[in-house]
XYZ file of C-alpha atoms in Angstrom:
282
model
C -8.131 7.269 -9.717
C -9.610 7.451 -6.233
C -8.070 9.313 -3.313
C -8.486 7.766 0.136
C -7.089 7.667 3.627
C -7.939 6.988 7.264
C -11.271 8.301 8.538
C -12.116 9.784 11.923
C -15.039 9.586 14.298
C -17.264 6.623 14.973
C -17.413 4.026 12.211
C -19.190 1.339 14.197
C -21.960 1.027 11.593
C -21.801 0.965 7.801
C -23.745 4.251 7.713
C -21.289 5.985 10.053
C -18.381 4.685 7.993
C -19.963 5.895 4.749
C -20.533 9.343 6.247
C -16.942 9.558 7.564
C -15.554 8.678 4.137
C -17.808 11.284 2.521
C -16.836 14.008 5.037
C -13.192 13.486 4.072
C -14.121 13.731 0.400
C -12.649 10.300 -0.319
C -13.705 7.784 -2.943
C -11.506 5.013 -1.500
C -10.999 3.774 2.042
C -9.041 1.342 4.140
C -10.909 -1.783 5.247
C -13.243 -0.748 8.101
C -13.532 -4.108 9.933
C -11.292 -6.736 11.532
C -10.870 -10.274 10.261
C -12.809 -11.478 13.318
C -15.984 -9.712 12.134
C -18.991 -11.861 11.349
C -20.016 -12.673 7.795
C -23.105 -10.491 8.258
C -21.058 -7.481 9.397
C -18.548 -7.851 6.586
C -21.316 -8.132 4.006
C -23.059 -5.059 5.446
C -19.918 -2.938 4.941
C -19.295 -4.452 1.497
C -22.856 -3.617 0.460
C -22.514 -0.066 1.787
C -19.310 0.335 -0.222
C -21.171 -0.747 -3.346
C -24.093 1.573 -2.682
C -21.900 4.581 -1.870
C -19.369 3.905 -4.659
C -16.458 3.510 -2.218
C -13.507 1.347 -3.231
C -12.102 -0.592 -0.282
C -8.438 -0.330 -1.180
C -6.688 -2.745 1.113
C -6.458 -4.761 4.275
C -3.147 -4.519 6.106
C -1.348 -7.692 7.175
C 1.434 -5.841 9.004
C 3.583 -8.565 10.540
C 6.921 -10.312 10.079
C 6.731 -13.670 8.290
C 10.562 -13.607 8.276
C 10.781 -13.644 12.092
C 13.642 -15.696 13.519
C 11.335 -17.190 16.161
C 9.398 -20.022 14.466
C 6.362 -19.510 16.712
C 6.131 -15.813 15.852
C 6.763 -16.629 12.215
C 3.818 -19.063 12.168
C 1.639 -16.464 13.917
C 2.563 -13.887 11.272
C 1.813 -16.331 8.469
C -1.607 -17.113 9.957
C -2.353 -13.402 10.329
C -1.443 -12.724 6.686
C -3.746 -15.533 5.597
C -6.588 -14.183 7.761
C -6.158 -10.669 6.397
C -6.064 -11.917 2.813
C -9.249 -13.890 3.496
C -10.808 -10.688 4.866
C -9.845 -8.810 1.699
C -11.499 -11.538 -0.356
C -14.668 -11.518 1.770
C -15.152 -7.744 1.749
C -14.027 -7.177 -1.828
C -10.888 -5.125 -1.134
C -8.482 -4.488 -3.994
C -5.670 -6.199 -2.125
C -4.130 -7.325 1.131
C -0.749 -5.704 1.751
C 2.228 -6.474 3.951
C 5.955 -5.960 3.765
C 8.044 -9.102 3.369
C 9.406 -8.670 6.910
C 12.957 -8.327 8.177
C 15.565 -10.895 9.203
C 16.731 -8.446 11.872
C 15.512 -7.449 15.329
C 13.124 -4.772 14.029
C 10.254 -6.266 12.033
C 10.361 -3.568 9.347
C 14.013 -2.562 9.695
C 17.255 -3.002 7.762
C 19.380 -6.123 8.064
C 22.099 -7.713 5.940
C 20.055 -10.906 5.817
C 17.222 -9.156 3.996
C 19.132 -9.504 0.729
C 20.415 -13.077 0.915
C 19.468 -15.720 -1.603
C 17.926 -17.736 1.214
C 15.661 -14.803 2.070
C 14.521 -14.440 -1.537
C 13.554 -18.122 -1.620
C 11.817 -17.732 1.741
C 9.791 -14.770 0.452
C 8.657 -16.845 -2.520
C 7.718 -19.822 -0.330
C 5.914 -17.665 2.247
C 3.955 -15.640 -0.298
C 2.835 -18.786 -2.075
C 1.771 -20.302 1.259
C -0.378 -17.245 2.033
C -2.069 -17.192 -1.371
C -2.480 -20.958 -1.693
C -4.120 -21.246 1.742
C -6.796 -18.661 0.884
C -7.175 -19.222 -2.874
C -8.583 -15.741 -3.544
C -10.384 -15.085 -6.802
C -11.155 -11.362 -6.669
C -8.444 -9.857 -4.466
C -4.644 -9.983 -4.446
C -1.824 -10.417 -1.962
C 0.751 -7.653 -2.409
C 4.086 -6.590 -0.944
C 4.757 -2.945 -0.197
C 7.896 -1.535 -1.761
C 10.519 -0.719 0.891
C 13.905 1.042 1.003
C 15.868 -1.713 2.818
C 14.215 -4.995 2.008
C 12.760 -6.624 -1.065
C 11.024 -5.479 -3.187
C 13.154 -2.330 -3.251
C 13.141 -1.598 -6.991
C 11.311 -2.272 -10.223
C 13.773 -5.057 -10.993
C 13.375 -6.857 -7.661
C 9.573 -6.640 -7.828
C 9.552 -8.014 -11.366
C 11.804 -10.854 -10.243
C 9.450 -11.679 -7.366
C 6.424 -11.646 -9.682
C 8.099 -14.212 -11.911
C 9.336 -16.386 -9.051
C 6.128 -16.416 -6.972
C 4.146 -17.229 -10.111
C 0.646 -16.859 -8.705
C -2.087 -14.958 -10.597
C -3.388 -13.467 -7.329
C -0.021 -11.986 -6.410
C -0.088 -8.287 -7.237
C 1.965 -5.130 -6.809
C 1.664 -2.456 -4.142
C 3.302 0.841 -5.057
C 4.777 3.300 -2.570
C 7.089 5.515 -4.628
C 8.453 7.448 -1.647
C 9.696 4.178 -0.137
C 11.768 3.528 -3.250
C 13.611 6.857 -3.031
C 16.655 5.747 -1.057
C 19.469 7.796 -2.612
C 20.054 11.382 -3.781
C 20.134 10.186 -7.397
C 16.680 8.596 -7.068
C 15.472 11.632 -5.118
C 16.288 14.022 -7.930
C 15.115 11.602 -10.629
C 12.002 10.263 -8.901
C 9.790 11.170 -11.847
C 11.785 8.753 -14.002
C 11.499 6.116 -11.262
C 7.701 6.515 -11.194
C 7.408 6.301 -14.983
C 9.599 3.190 -15.121
C 7.681 1.453 -12.325
C 4.317 2.130 -13.944
C 5.520 1.177 -17.429
C 6.897 -2.180 -16.321
C 4.577 -3.170 -13.470
C 1.481 -1.059 -14.116
C -0.999 -3.854 -14.966
C -0.159 -5.543 -11.639
C -0.561 -2.464 -9.371
C -3.568 -2.895 -7.069
C -3.149 -0.012 -4.585
C -0.751 2.854 -3.955
C 0.349 4.808 -0.886
C 0.905 8.523 -1.381
C 3.210 10.628 0.761
C 6.175 12.898 0.118
C 9.899 12.777 0.734
C 12.448 15.456 1.597
C 16.248 15.358 1.404
C 17.920 16.933 4.420
C 21.292 18.637 3.703
C 22.885 17.104 6.799
C 25.875 14.856 6.161
C 25.540 11.956 5.353
C 22.286 11.158 3.513
C 19.033 11.805 5.410
C 15.708 11.275 3.647
C 12.529 12.035 5.573
C 8.933 11.034 4.951
C 6.789 14.189 4.986
C 3.260 15.319 4.271
C 2.387 15.566 0.575
C 3.361 19.045 -0.573
C 6.335 19.410 1.785
C 8.828 17.373 -0.227
C 10.021 16.779 -3.771
C 8.087 13.749 -4.978
C 6.939 14.351 -8.555
C 3.248 14.198 -7.655
C 2.026 15.325 -11.071
C 3.880 12.485 -12.773
C 2.581 9.998 -10.204
C -1.025 11.093 -10.724
C -0.811 11.096 -14.506
C 0.858 7.676 -14.655
C -1.564 6.032 -12.235
C -4.627 7.553 -13.876
C -3.488 6.197 -17.236
C -3.382 2.713 -15.706
C -6.809 2.608 -14.056
C -9.318 5.359 -13.304
C -10.434 3.481 -10.173
C -6.969 2.741 -8.756
C -6.872 3.713 -5.044
C -4.306 6.282 -3.939
C -4.115 6.141 -0.146
C -2.788 8.793 2.229
C -0.971 7.442 5.291
C 1.401 8.108 8.210
C 0.115 11.567 9.173
C -0.431 12.561 12.815
C -3.922 14.065 12.775
C -7.126 14.570 10.807
C -6.135 18.140 9.920
C -2.911 16.908 8.332
C -4.850 14.491 6.155
C -7.124 17.325 5.040
C -4.104 19.433 4.048
C -2.518 16.495 2.237
C -5.737 15.724 0.361
C -6.134 19.364 -0.689
C -2.578 19.396 -2.017
C -2.986 16.169 -3.997
C -6.288 17.387 -5.463
C -4.676 20.697 -6.418
C -1.837 18.960 -8.252
C -4.395 16.728 -9.965
C -6.315 19.761 -11.246
C -3.149 21.332 -12.627
C -2.126 18.030 -14.224
C -5.537 17.515 -15.802
C -6.207 14.361 -13.783
C -9.772 13.860 -12.479
C -9.726 13.286 -8.729
C -13.223 14.197 -7.687
C -14.037 15.159 -4.131
C -17.247 13.747 -2.698
C -19.487 15.371 -0.140
C -22.452 14.337 2.004
């Protein structure tokens, strides 16, 4: 398993990017270039990744292919296709997006997110993204979310069957699946079930933590790894058993220092759990 996250400082050349990844002690990284980059630039970063043994975990296609406005929906679809093509060109493990919301907020809750029409739309849209690019070495994936599909092991498995494309994979964010007190206190079981049933399809994973606030009613907050109750040891053991090179990516932290603290915590849990998570240095 390879820990990764955002890097800081100039990354305008492959050498600068390599050095930034090494300073953070990562063995995986987010894609360092935009889909508008030239073939030569993309190949230069891909070659540097190979030389430095860095796994490029994912390109992000963050957009709303479910948008009510047909123009914005087409723009989102085109962006997802471009980002998947970038993942294929640079050799990333996957391209990831959420399915998008039927509501006013692109990543927010809405009753329409769970309709049968929406499920069919997700299938049609995901196929359209994959079929337009025809990737052979990367995968299009959907991040698990608390208030839209896929929001559980069952709903992800159903989407895998319905989309029926070999280059459709799974993106795992266990904290996003913890959307009730029962799941909060049993999140180790949730992680084990997800990995047992969907493990061969997992291409990348986001790692963060989650905390239950005692305020009435239910309030669950995303927090820095180490400040919540996610069963990190179980997560690390289960993912390592699947693939020693699977990227585990830190995200959503405010500053470089927070990422350093989060990485130290994850590495510490890995040592205690007997999971190799080597830190690299310049």
